[in-house]
PDB file of C-alpha atoms in Angstrom:
ATOM      1  CA  MET C   1      90.195 129.660 132.050  1.00  0.00           C
ATOM      2  CA  ASN C   2      92.071 131.952 129.725  1.00  0.00           C
ATOM      3  CA  ILE C   3      91.849 130.682 126.169  1.00  0.00           C
ATOM      4  CA  SER C   4      93.547 132.361 123.258  1.00  0.00           C
ATOM      5  CA  ASN C   5      91.452 133.205 120.230  1.00  0.00           C
ATOM      6  CA  THR C   6      94.392 133.776 117.926  1.00  0.00           C
ATOM      7  CA  PRO C   7      95.325 131.260 115.246  1.00  0.00           C
ATOM      8  CA  ASN C   8      97.473 128.387 116.461  1.00  0.00           C
ATOM      9  CA  THR C   9      99.397 125.863 114.429  1.00  0.00           C
ATOM     10  CA  SER C  10      99.180 122.238 115.432  1.00  0.00           C
ATOM     11  CA  GLY C  11     102.728 122.404 116.742  1.00  0.00           C
ATOM     12  CA  THR C  12     101.882 125.040 119.394  1.00  0.00           C
ATOM     13  CA  ILE C  13      98.545 123.633 120.550  1.00  0.00           C
ATOM     14  CA  THR C  14      98.717 122.226 124.052  1.00  0.00           C
ATOM     15  CA  GLY C  15      95.252 120.687 123.976  1.00  0.00           C
ATOM     16  CA  PHE C  16      91.562 120.867 123.190  1.00  0.00           C
ATOM     17  CA  ILE C  17      88.694 121.264 125.634  1.00  0.00           C
ATOM     18  CA  LEU C  18      86.063 118.515 125.533  1.00  0.00           C
ATOM     19  CA  LEU C  19      82.869 119.965 126.985  1.00  0.00           C
ATOM     20  CA  GLY C  20      81.237 116.549 127.323  1.00  0.00           C
ATOM     21  CA  PHE C  21      77.911 116.845 129.155  1.00  0.00           C
ATOM     22  CA  PRO C  22      77.843 120.237 130.909  1.00  0.00           C
ATOM     23  CA  CYS C  23      75.894 120.191 134.177  1.00  0.00           C
ATOM     24  CA  SER C  24      76.319 120.812 137.897  1.00  0.00           C
ATOM     25  CA  ARG C  25      79.094 119.187 139.935  1.00  0.00           C
ATOM     26  CA  GLU C  26      76.576 116.774 141.443  1.00  0.00           C
ATOM     27  CA  GLY C  27      75.359 115.894 137.961  1.00  0.00           C
ATOM     28  CA  GLN C  28      78.926 115.227 136.812  1.00  0.00           C
ATOM     29  CA  ILE C  29      79.476 112.844 139.740  1.00  0.00           C
ATOM     30  CA  LEU C  30      76.192 111.074 138.981  1.00  0.00           C
ATOM     31  CA  LEU C  31      77.225 110.657 135.326  1.00  0.00           C
ATOM     32  CA  PHE C  32      80.623 109.386 136.464  1.00  0.00           C
ATOM     33  CA  VAL C  33      78.982 106.665 138.565  1.00  0.00           C
ATOM     34  CA  LEU C  34      76.496 105.769 135.821  1.00  0.00           C
ATOM     35  CA  PHE C  35      79.078 105.418 133.061  1.00  0.00           C
ATOM     36  CA  SER C  36      81.503 103.618 135.385  1.00  0.00           C
ATOM     37  CA  VAL C  37      78.835 100.962 135.956  1.00  0.00           C
ATOM     38  CA  VAL C  38      78.055 100.790 132.224  1.00  0.00           C
ATOM     39  CA  TYR C  39      81.768 100.435 131.411  1.00  0.00           C
ATOM     40  CA  LEU C  40      82.311  97.654 133.945  1.00  0.00           C
ATOM     41  CA  LEU C  41      79.199  95.772 132.754  1.00  0.00           C
ATOM     42  CA  THR C  42      80.395  96.105 129.152  1.00  0.00           C
ATOM     43  CA  LEU C  43      83.804  94.677 130.035  1.00  0.00           C
ATOM     44  CA  MET C  44      82.196  91.834 132.016  1.00  0.00           C
ATOM     45  CA  GLY C  45      79.625  90.986 129.329  1.00  0.00           C
ATOM     46  CA  ASN C  46      82.019  90.924 126.395  1.00  0.00           C
ATOM     47  CA  GLY C  47      84.742  89.299 128.493  1.00  0.00           C
ATOM     48  CA  SER C  48      82.316  86.530 129.452  1.00  0.00           C
ATOM     49  CA  ILE C  49      81.637  85.769 125.784  1.00  0.00           C
ATOM     50  CA  ILE C  50      85.380  85.545 125.081  1.00  0.00           C
ATOM     51  CA  CYS C  51      85.886  83.198 128.044  1.00  0.00           C
ATOM     52  CA  ALA C  52      82.872  81.071 127.089  1.00  0.00           C
ATOM     53  CA  VAL C  53      84.148  80.599 123.539  1.00  0.00           C
ATOM     54  CA  ARG C  54      87.659  79.909 124.807  1.00  0.00           C
ATOM     55  CA  TRP C  55      86.656  77.256 127.360  1.00  0.00           C
ATOM     56  CA  ASP C  56      83.702  75.515 125.699  1.00  0.00           C
ATOM     57  CA  GLN C  57      84.908  73.092 123.018  1.00  0.00           C
ATOM     58  CA  ARG C  58      81.498  73.118 121.312  1.00  0.00           C
ATOM     59  CA  LEU C  59      81.965  76.796 120.511  1.00  0.00           C
ATOM     60  CA  HIS C  60      85.252  76.298 118.671  1.00  0.00           C
ATOM     61  CA  THR C  61      83.585  77.001 115.319  1.00  0.00           C
ATOM     62  CA  PRO C  62      84.031  79.956 112.915  1.00  0.00           C
ATOM     63  CA  MET C  63      80.742  81.538 113.977  1.00  0.00           C
ATOM     64  CA  TYR C  64      81.726  81.732 117.650  1.00  0.00           C
ATOM     65  CA  ILE C  65      85.362  82.544 116.937  1.00  0.00           C
ATOM     66  CA  LEU C  66      84.137  85.561 114.971  1.00  0.00           C
ATOM     67  CA  LEU C  67      81.802  86.430 117.851  1.00  0.00           C
ATOM     68  CA  ALA C  68      84.685  86.251 120.347  1.00  0.00           C
ATOM     69  CA  ASN C  69      86.733  88.564 118.128  1.00  0.00           C
ATOM     70  CA  PHE C  70      83.755  90.901 117.903  1.00  0.00           C
ATOM     71  CA  SER C  71      83.500  90.994 121.713  1.00  0.00           C
ATOM     72  CA  PHE C  72      87.249  91.642 121.967  1.00  0.00           C
ATOM     73  CA  LEU C  73      86.796  94.521 119.516  1.00  0.00           C
ATOM     74  CA  GLU C  74      83.877  95.928 121.519  1.00  0.00           C
ATOM     75  CA  ILE C  75      86.001  96.004 124.686  1.00  0.00           C
ATOM     76  CA  TRP C  76      88.630  98.161 122.997  1.00  0.00           C
ATOM     77  CA  TYR C  77      86.017 100.235 121.169  1.00  0.00           C
ATOM     78  CA  VAL C  78      84.352 101.342 124.397  1.00  0.00           C
ATOM     79  CA  THR C  79      87.764 101.746 126.058  1.00  0.00           C
ATOM     80  CA  SER C  80      88.802 104.264 123.392  1.00  0.00           C
ATOM     81  CA  THR C  81      86.244 106.764 124.727  1.00  0.00           C
ATOM     82  CA  VAL C  82      84.801 105.939 128.159  1.00  0.00           C
ATOM     83  CA  PRO C  83      87.922 106.168 130.405  1.00  0.00           C
ATOM     84  CA  ASN C  84      88.674 109.673 129.106  1.00  0.00           C
ATOM     85  CA  MET C  85      85.004 110.571 129.491  1.00  0.00           C
ATOM     86  CA  LEU C  86      85.093 109.399 133.112  1.00  0.00           C
ATOM     87  CA  ALA C  87      88.219 111.484 133.782  1.00  0.00           C
ATOM     88  CA  ASN C  88      86.506 114.523 132.262  1.00  0.00           C
ATOM     89  CA  PHE C  89      83.514 114.163 134.583  1.00  0.00           C
ATOM     90  CA  LEU C  90      85.849 114.732 137.551  1.00  0.00           C
ATOM     91  CA  SER C  91      88.026 117.340 135.830  1.00  0.00           C
ATOM     92  CA  ASP C  92      87.635 121.088 136.173  1.00  0.00           C
ATOM     93  CA  THR C  93      89.566 121.916 132.992  1.00  0.00           C
ATOM     94  CA  LYS C  94      88.322 119.068 130.752  1.00  0.00           C
ATOM     95  CA  VAL C  95      91.458 119.424 128.638  1.00  0.00           C
ATOM     96  CA  ILE C  96      92.723 116.672 126.360  1.00  0.00           C
ATOM     97  CA  SER C  97      96.200 117.039 124.890  1.00  0.00           C
ATOM     98  CA  PHE C  98      96.661 117.531 121.159  1.00  0.00           C
ATOM     99  CA  SER C  99      98.323 114.137 120.756  1.00  0.00           C
ATOM    100  CA  GLY C 100      95.763 112.496 123.050  1.00  0.00           C
ATOM    101  CA  CYS C 101      92.920 113.947 120.999  1.00  0.00           C
ATOM    102  CA  PHE C 102      94.228 112.626 117.707  1.00  0.00           C
ATOM    103  CA  LEU C 103      95.169 109.265 119.191  1.00  0.00           C
ATOM    104  CA  GLN C 104      91.578 108.929 120.419  1.00  0.00           C
ATOM    105  CA  PHE C 105      90.355 110.086 117.002  1.00  0.00           C
ATOM    106  CA  TYR C 106      92.494 107.445 115.286  1.00  0.00           C
ATOM    107  CA  PHE C 107      91.690 104.509 117.563  1.00  0.00           C
ATOM    108  CA  PHE C 108      87.975 105.296 117.813  1.00  0.00           C
ATOM    109  CA  PHE C 109      87.518 105.438 114.051  1.00  0.00           C
ATOM    110  CA  SER C 110      89.900 102.554 113.343  1.00  0.00           C
ATOM    111  CA  LEU C 111      88.031 100.305 115.755  1.00  0.00           C
ATOM    112  CA  GLY C 112      84.706 101.471 114.311  1.00  0.00           C
ATOM    113  CA  SER C 113      85.967 100.694 110.798  1.00  0.00           C
ATOM    114  CA  THR C 114      87.099  97.252 111.937  1.00  0.00           C
ATOM    115  CA  GLU C 115      83.622  96.655 113.367  1.00  0.00           C
ATOM    116  CA  CYS C 116      82.008  97.450 110.006  1.00  0.00           C
ATOM    117  CA  PHE C 117      84.238  94.935 108.229  1.00  0.00           C
ATOM    118  CA  LEU C 118      83.811  92.292 110.938  1.00  0.00           C
ATOM    119  CA  LEU C 119      80.018  92.552 110.834  1.00  0.00           C
ATOM    120  CA  ALA C 120      80.198  91.925 107.067  1.00  0.00           C
ATOM    121  CA  ILE C 121      82.411  88.855 107.592  1.00  0.00           C
ATOM    122  CA  MET C 122      79.972  87.520 110.202  1.00  0.00           C
ATOM    123  CA  ALA C 123      77.134  87.900 107.671  1.00  0.00           C
ATOM    124  CA  PHE C 124      79.230  86.054 105.082  1.00  0.00           C
ATOM    125  CA  ASP C 125      79.764  83.229 107.575  1.00  0.00           C
ATOM    126  CA  ARG C 126      76.007  82.895 108.131  1.00  0.00           C
ATOM    127  CA  TYR C 127      75.428  82.908 104.374  1.00  0.00           C
ATOM    128  CA  LEU C 128      77.869  80.029 103.899  1.00  0.00           C
ATOM    129  CA  ALA C 129      76.456  78.060 106.848  1.00  0.00           C
ATOM    130  CA  ILE C 130      72.847  78.286 105.638  1.00  0.00           C
ATOM    131  CA  CYS C 131      73.138  78.520 101.845  1.00  0.00           C
ATOM    132  CA  ARG C 132      76.167  76.246 101.387  1.00  0.00           C
ATOM    133  CA  PRO C 133      75.942  73.844 104.360  1.00  0.00           C
ATOM    134  CA  LEU C 134      77.674  70.924 102.620  1.00  0.00           C
ATOM    135  CA  HIS C 135      80.606  73.042 101.495  1.00  0.00           C
ATOM    136  CA  TYR C 136      80.780  75.163 104.663  1.00  0.00           C
ATOM    137  CA  PRO C 137      83.420  73.074 106.521  1.00  0.00           C
ATOM    138  CA  THR C 138      85.740  73.068 103.516  1.00  0.00           C
ATOM    139  CA  ILE C 139      85.265  76.770 102.699  1.00  0.00           C
ATOM    140  CA  MET C 140      85.197  78.392 106.145  1.00  0.00           C
ATOM    141  CA  THR C 141      88.309  76.699 107.493  1.00  0.00           C
ATOM    142  CA  GLY C 142      90.232  77.894 110.525  1.00  0.00           C
ATOM    143  CA  HIS C 143      92.894  79.305 108.218  1.00  0.00           C
ATOM    144  CA  LEU C 144      90.380  81.344 106.196  1.00  0.00           C
ATOM    145  CA  CYS C 145      88.619  82.526 109.356  1.00  0.00           C
ATOM    146  CA  THR C 146      91.922  83.761 110.788  1.00  0.00           C
ATOM    147  CA  ASN C 147      92.846  85.519 107.538  1.00  0.00           C
ATOM    148  CA  LEU C 148      89.458  87.246 107.386  1.00  0.00           C
ATOM    149  CA  VAL C 149      89.723  88.469 110.985  1.00  0.00           C
ATOM    150  CA  VAL C 150      93.277  89.750 110.475  1.00  0.00           C
ATOM    151  CA  SER C 151      92.195  91.501 107.254  1.00  0.00           C
ATOM    152  CA  CYS C 152      89.372  93.264 109.117  1.00  0.00           C
ATOM    153  CA  TRP C 153      91.821  94.655 111.687  1.00  0.00           C
ATOM    154  CA  VAL C 154      94.423  95.672 109.096  1.00  0.00           C
ATOM    155  CA  PHE C 155      91.963  97.419 106.770  1.00  0.00           C
ATOM    156  CA  GLY C 156      90.171  98.980 109.726  1.00  0.00           C
ATOM    157  CA  PHE C 157      93.347 100.572 111.074  1.00  0.00           C
ATOM    158  CA  LEU C 158      94.476 101.788 107.629  1.00  0.00           C
ATOM    159  CA  TRP C 159      91.133 103.170 106.417  1.00  0.00           C
ATOM    160  CA  PHE C 160      91.244 106.621 108.057  1.00  0.00           C
ATOM    161  CA  LEU C 161      94.999 106.830 108.703  1.00  0.00           C
ATOM    162  CA  ILE C 162      95.952 109.333 105.982  1.00  0.00           C
ATOM    163  CA  PRO C 163      93.009 111.781 106.542  1.00  0.00           C
ATOM    164  CA  ILE C 164      93.702 111.781 110.300  1.00  0.00           C
ATOM    165  CA  ILE C 165      97.395 112.516 109.728  1.00  0.00           C
ATOM    166  CA  ILE C 166      96.495 115.367 107.350  1.00  0.00           C
ATOM    167  CA  ILE C 167      93.947 116.864 109.761  1.00  0.00           C
ATOM    168  CA  SER C 168      96.483 116.693 112.600  1.00  0.00           C
ATOM    169  CA  GLN C 169      98.880 118.854 110.552  1.00  0.00           C
ATOM    170  CA  MET C 170      96.306 121.598 109.906  1.00  0.00           C
ATOM    171  CA  SER C 171      96.201 124.941 111.751  1.00  0.00           C
ATOM    172  CA  PHE C 172      93.514 125.485 114.382  1.00  0.00           C
ATOM    173  CA  CYS C 173      92.032 128.824 115.447  1.00  0.00           C
ATOM    174  CA  GLY C 174      89.791 130.179 118.152  1.00  0.00           C
ATOM    175  CA  SER C 175      88.914 128.718 121.527  1.00  0.00           C
ATOM    176  CA  ARG C 176      89.687 125.089 120.613  1.00  0.00           C
ATOM    177  CA  ILE C 177      86.535 124.069 122.497  1.00  0.00           C
ATOM    178  CA  ILE C 178      84.951 120.834 121.220  1.00  0.00           C
ATOM    179  CA  ASP C 179      81.296 120.509 122.194  1.00  0.00           C
ATOM    180  CA  HIS C 180      81.502 116.724 122.405  1.00  0.00           C
ATOM    181  CA  PHE C 181      82.740 113.996 124.722  1.00  0.00           C
ATOM    182  CA  LEU C 182      85.309 112.740 122.197  1.00  0.00           C
ATOM    183  CA  CYS C 183      87.515 114.071 119.397  1.00  0.00           C
ATOM    184  CA  ASP C 184      85.169 113.877 116.430  1.00  0.00           C
ATOM    185  CA  PRO C 185      86.035 114.977 112.857  1.00  0.00           C
ATOM    186  CA  GLY C 186      83.088 117.380 112.523  1.00  0.00           C
ATOM    187  CA  PRO C 187      83.950 119.597 115.514  1.00  0.00           C
ATOM    188  CA  LEU C 188      87.677 119.309 114.771  1.00  0.00           C
ATOM    189  CA  LEU C 189      87.284 120.453 111.160  1.00  0.00           C
ATOM    190  CA  ALA C 190      85.106 123.322 112.394  1.00  0.00           C
ATOM    191  CA  LEU C 191      88.066 124.588 114.443  1.00  0.00           C
ATOM    192  CA  THR C 192      90.527 124.743 111.532  1.00  0.00           C
ATOM    193  CA  CYS C 193      91.645 128.221 110.453  1.00  0.00           C
ATOM    194  CA  THR C 194      90.710 127.641 106.820  1.00  0.00           C
ATOM    195  CA  ARG C 195      88.259 125.193 105.349  1.00  0.00           C
ATOM    196  CA  VAL C 196      89.801 122.542 103.122  1.00  0.00           C
ATOM    197  CA  PRO C 197      87.009 121.122 100.935  1.00  0.00           C
ATOM    198  CA  VAL C 198      89.244 118.309  99.674  1.00  0.00           C
ATOM    199  CA  ILE C 199      89.751 116.969 103.202  1.00  0.00           C
ATOM    200  CA  GLU C 200      86.049 117.290 104.006  1.00  0.00           C
ATOM    201  CA  LEU C 201      85.117 115.521 100.765  1.00  0.00           C
ATOM    202  CA  THR C 202      87.705 112.785 101.390  1.00  0.00           C
ATOM    203  CA  SER C 203      86.443 112.180 104.934  1.00  0.00           C
ATOM    204  CA  SER C 204      82.843 112.081 103.748  1.00  0.00           C
ATOM    205  CA  THR C 205      83.684 109.721 100.882  1.00  0.00           C
ATOM    206  CA  LEU C 206      85.686 107.341 103.072  1.00  0.00           C
ATOM    207  CA  SER C 207      82.915 107.319 105.679  1.00  0.00           C
ATOM    208  CA  SER C 208      80.265 106.619 103.046  1.00  0.00           C
ATOM    209  CA  LEU C 209      82.283 103.817 101.437  1.00  0.00           C
ATOM    210  CA  LEU C 210      83.074 102.301 104.819  1.00  0.00           C
ATOM    211  CA  LEU C 211      79.415 102.227 105.769  1.00  0.00           C
ATOM    212  CA  PHE C 212      77.694 101.336 102.520  1.00  0.00           C
ATOM    213  CA  ILE C 213      80.046  98.705 101.067  1.00  0.00           C
ATOM    214  CA  PRO C 214      79.911  96.386 104.136  1.00  0.00           C
ATOM    215  CA  PHE C 215      76.222  97.222 104.626  1.00  0.00           C
ATOM    216  CA  PHE C 216      75.443  96.293 101.013  1.00  0.00           C
ATOM    217  CA  PHE C 217      77.408  93.066 101.509  1.00  0.00           C
ATOM    218  CA  ILE C 218      75.380  92.300 104.657  1.00  0.00           C
ATOM    219  CA  VAL C 219      72.055  93.037 102.929  1.00  0.00           C
ATOM    220  CA  VAL C 220      72.896  90.814  99.950  1.00  0.00           C
ATOM    221  CA  SER C 221      74.092  88.010 102.257  1.00  0.00           C
ATOM    222  CA  TYR C 222      70.886  88.045 104.278  1.00  0.00           C
ATOM    223  CA  ALA C 223      68.701  88.344 101.182  1.00  0.00           C
ATOM    224  CA  LEU C 224      70.253  85.093  99.958  1.00  0.00           C
ATOM    225  CA  VAL C 225      69.864  83.597 103.444  1.00  0.00           C
ATOM    226  CA  LEU C 226      66.184  84.587 103.528  1.00  0.00           C
ATOM    227  CA  ARG C 227      65.603  83.043 100.115  1.00  0.00           C
ATOM    228  CA  ALA C 228      67.260  79.804 101.262  1.00  0.00           C
ATOM    229  CA  VAL C 229      65.373  79.707 104.571  1.00  0.00           C
ATOM    230  CA  LEU C 230      61.994  80.177 102.909  1.00  0.00           C
ATOM    231  CA  ARG C 231      62.716  77.075 100.838  1.00  0.00           C
ATOM    232  CA  VAL C 232      63.200  74.943 103.963  1.00  0.00           C
ATOM    233  CA  PRO C 233      60.142  72.650 104.149  1.00  0.00           C
ATOM    234  CA  SER C 234      59.882  72.296 107.941  1.00  0.00           C
ATOM    235  CA  ALA C 235      58.885  75.116 110.273  1.00  0.00           C
ATOM    236  CA  ALA C 236      61.409  73.916 112.851  1.00  0.00           C
ATOM    237  CA  GLY C 237      64.199  74.155 110.301  1.00  0.00           C
ATOM    238  CA  ARG C 238      63.185  77.701 109.392  1.00  0.00           C
ATOM    239  CA  ARG C 239      63.086  78.730 113.055  1.00  0.00           C
ATOM    240  CA  LYS C 240      66.544  77.282 113.668  1.00  0.00           C
ATOM    241  CA  ALA C 241      67.960  79.112 110.648  1.00  0.00           C
ATOM    242  CA  PHE C 242      66.378  82.406 111.684  1.00  0.00           C
ATOM    243  CA  SER C 243      67.590  82.006 115.266  1.00  0.00           C
ATOM    244  CA  THR C 244      71.227  81.795 114.137  1.00  0.00           C
ATOM    245  CA  CYS C 245      70.852  85.036 112.188  1.00  0.00           C
ATOM    246  CA  GLY C 246      68.543  87.010 114.465  1.00  0.00           C
ATOM    247  CA  SER C 247      71.207  88.095 116.934  1.00  0.00           C
ATOM    248  CA  HIS C 248      73.551  89.318 114.231  1.00  0.00           C
ATOM    249  CA  LEU C 249      70.765  91.174 112.433  1.00  0.00           C
ATOM    250  CA  ALA C 250      69.791  92.911 115.685  1.00  0.00           C
ATOM    251  CA  VAL C 251      73.387  94.020 116.280  1.00  0.00           C
ATOM    252  CA  VAL C 252      73.777  95.220 112.683  1.00  0.00           C
ATOM    253  CA  SER C 253      70.533  97.217 112.938  1.00  0.00           C
ATOM    254  CA  LEU C 254      71.590  98.912 116.192  1.00  0.00           C
ATOM    255  CA  PHE C 255      75.080  99.787 114.976  1.00  0.00           C
ATOM    256  CA  TYR C 256      74.349 100.870 111.411  1.00  0.00           C
ATOM    257  CA  GLY C 257      71.087 102.575 112.280  1.00  0.00           C
ATOM    258  CA  SER C 258      72.892 105.021 114.569  1.00  0.00           C
ATOM    259  CA  VAL C 259      76.230 105.355 112.741  1.00  0.00           C
ATOM    260  CA  MET C 260      74.620 106.256 109.417  1.00  0.00           C
ATOM    261  CA  VAL C 261      72.902 109.201 111.058  1.00  0.00           C
ATOM    262  CA  MET C 262      76.274 110.726 111.905  1.00  0.00           C
ATOM    263  CA  TYR C 263      79.024 109.849 109.476  1.00  0.00           C
ATOM    264  CA  VAL C 264      77.604 109.687 105.988  1.00  0.00           C
ATOM    265  CA  SER C 265      78.243 113.461 106.000  1.00  0.00           C
ATOM    266  CA  PRO C 266      80.680 114.069 108.878  1.00  0.00           C
ATOM    267  CA  THR C 267      80.867 117.826 108.363  1.00  0.00           C
ATOM    268  CA  SER C 268      77.124 118.384 108.131  1.00  0.00           C
ATOM    269  CA  GLU C 269      75.532 120.626 110.700  1.00  0.00           C
ATOM    270  CA  HIS C 270      74.104 118.283 113.306  1.00  0.00           C
ATOM    271  CA  GLU C 271      73.061 119.791 116.597  1.00  0.00           C
ATOM    272  CA  ALA C 272      75.683 119.184 119.269  1.00  0.00           C
ATOM    273  CA  GLY C 273      73.163 117.485 121.548  1.00  0.00           C
ATOM    274  CA  MET C 274      72.073 115.097 118.798  1.00  0.00           C
ATOM    275  CA  GLN C 275      75.711 114.313 117.961  1.00  0.00           C
ATOM    276  CA  LYS C 276      76.415 113.354 121.553  1.00  0.00           C
ATOM    277  CA  VAL C 277      73.297 111.202 121.970  1.00  0.00           C
ATOM    278  CA  VAL C 278      73.771 109.268 118.723  1.00  0.00           C
ATOM    279  CA  THR C 279      77.513 108.801 119.287  1.00  0.00           C
ATOM    280  CA  LEU C 280      76.839 107.691 122.850  1.00  0.00           C
ATOM    281  CA  PHE C 281      74.362 105.111 121.600  1.00  0.00           C
ATOM    282  CA  TYR C 282      76.605 103.325 119.097  1.00  0.00           C
ATOM    283  CA  SER C 283      79.888 103.745 121.024  1.00  0.00           C
ATOM    284  CA  VAL C 284      78.718 102.958 124.582  1.00  0.00           C
ATOM    285  CA  VAL C 285      75.196 101.517 124.628  1.00  0.00           C
ATOM    286  CA  THR C 286      75.531  98.961 121.813  1.00  0.00           C
ATOM    287  CA  PRO C 287      78.729  97.371 123.236  1.00  0.00           C
ATOM    288  CA  LEU C 288      76.783  96.982 126.489  1.00  0.00           C
ATOM    289  CA  ILE C 289      73.714  95.281 125.033  1.00  0.00           C
ATOM    290  CA  ASN C 290      75.410  93.178 122.320  1.00  0.00           C
ATOM    291  CA  PRO C 291      76.430  90.417 124.780  1.00  0.00           C
ATOM    292  CA  ILE C 292      72.852  90.344 126.079  1.00  0.00           C
ATOM    293  CA  ILE C 293      71.489  89.958 122.548  1.00  0.00           C
ATOM    294  CA  TYR C 294      73.866  87.135 121.674  1.00  0.00           C
ATOM    295  CA  SER C 295      73.482  85.247 124.957  1.00  0.00           C
ATOM    296  CA  LEU C 296      69.681  85.474 125.106  1.00  0.00           C
ATOM    297  CA  ARG C 297      68.984  84.454 121.505  1.00  0.00           C
ATOM    298  CA  ASN C 298      71.540  81.657 121.171  1.00  0.00           C
ATOM    299  CA  LYS C 299      71.030  78.363 123.020  1.00  0.00           C
ATOM    300  CA  ASP C 300      74.655  77.220 122.728  1.00  0.00           C
ATOM    301  CA  MET C 301      75.969  80.546 124.001  1.00  0.00           C
ATOM    302  CA  LYS C 302      73.377  80.597 126.789  1.00  0.00           C
ATOM    303  CA  HIS C 303      74.463  77.120 127.882  1.00  0.00           C
ATOM    304  CA  ALA C 304      78.147  78.065 127.728  1.00  0.00           C
ATOM    305  CA  MET C 305      77.526  81.222 129.777  1.00  0.00           C
ATOM    306  CA  LYS C 306      75.649  79.228 132.449  1.00  0.00           C
ATOM    307  CA  LYS C 307      78.494  76.728 132.534  1.00  0.00           C
ATOM    308  CA  LEU C 308      81.004  79.570 132.854  1.00  0.00           C
ATOM    309  CA  LEU C 309      79.083  81.115 135.770  1.00  0.00           C
ATOM    310  CA  ARG C 310      79.004  77.779 137.599  1.00  0.00           C
ATOM    311  CA  THR C 311      82.794  77.376 137.445  1.00  0.00           C
TER     312      THR C 311
END
């Protein structure tokens, strides 16, 4: 492939090259099959949760409505990266268009931002249910639940909009090769002709705020939940309270544990291999295992899933 090394403005760029996971042709086919199976299982798992919540009247509560929205989000989150990754496994050029790259950039980070906000709202719901049980039905109404979910999506899709627009207007130089399986800000900023510290600082600041504000909210919510649970006199009551929070805590740990490694400092020099592994974990693996976590640790969801499978 003949790739120009001269500076190119964003208007003349025809595309970037996503290296993905370089290996032999047989290895690429094997990866294609593996990730195709993972993608289909992810769609089936999260789709099953949505259907279970939709069809089981007992699950028409804020907690499960939020969970169904979370599963809907996970379907689109994994869809923002995996289909293009699968196409790249079978492609010889591995080229993604300029517009396609930045659309993936925008949707991947917007959906990830929405997930951060939604996880915080789910923690708030558990706090109200356990710490304010008598007031919970009057506070967490269907109207409030809907407004919170809509706010998560709106703020999530606005959070990185301006930095992404600015980066898309910058000039790019060199080979335009991105050693990743998706359009990530670190490799993209590394390809710009001139470094713009303001953009790098803005991206880093927005990433840090996005991660730490919801995370702090989640930690405070569960600290209050823990304090309330420890005051419950019966062991059975404590177990029931912990069981309703355990699934969400596991999901939060998996998501935040991996995301914080990457995006607190998006322009820091992480090894390309480490970038791919960590990104793969929180963008592909966690959407796959989240339905398993929720269905195995929740009796109502387990019952609804069994009922769904029997229909």
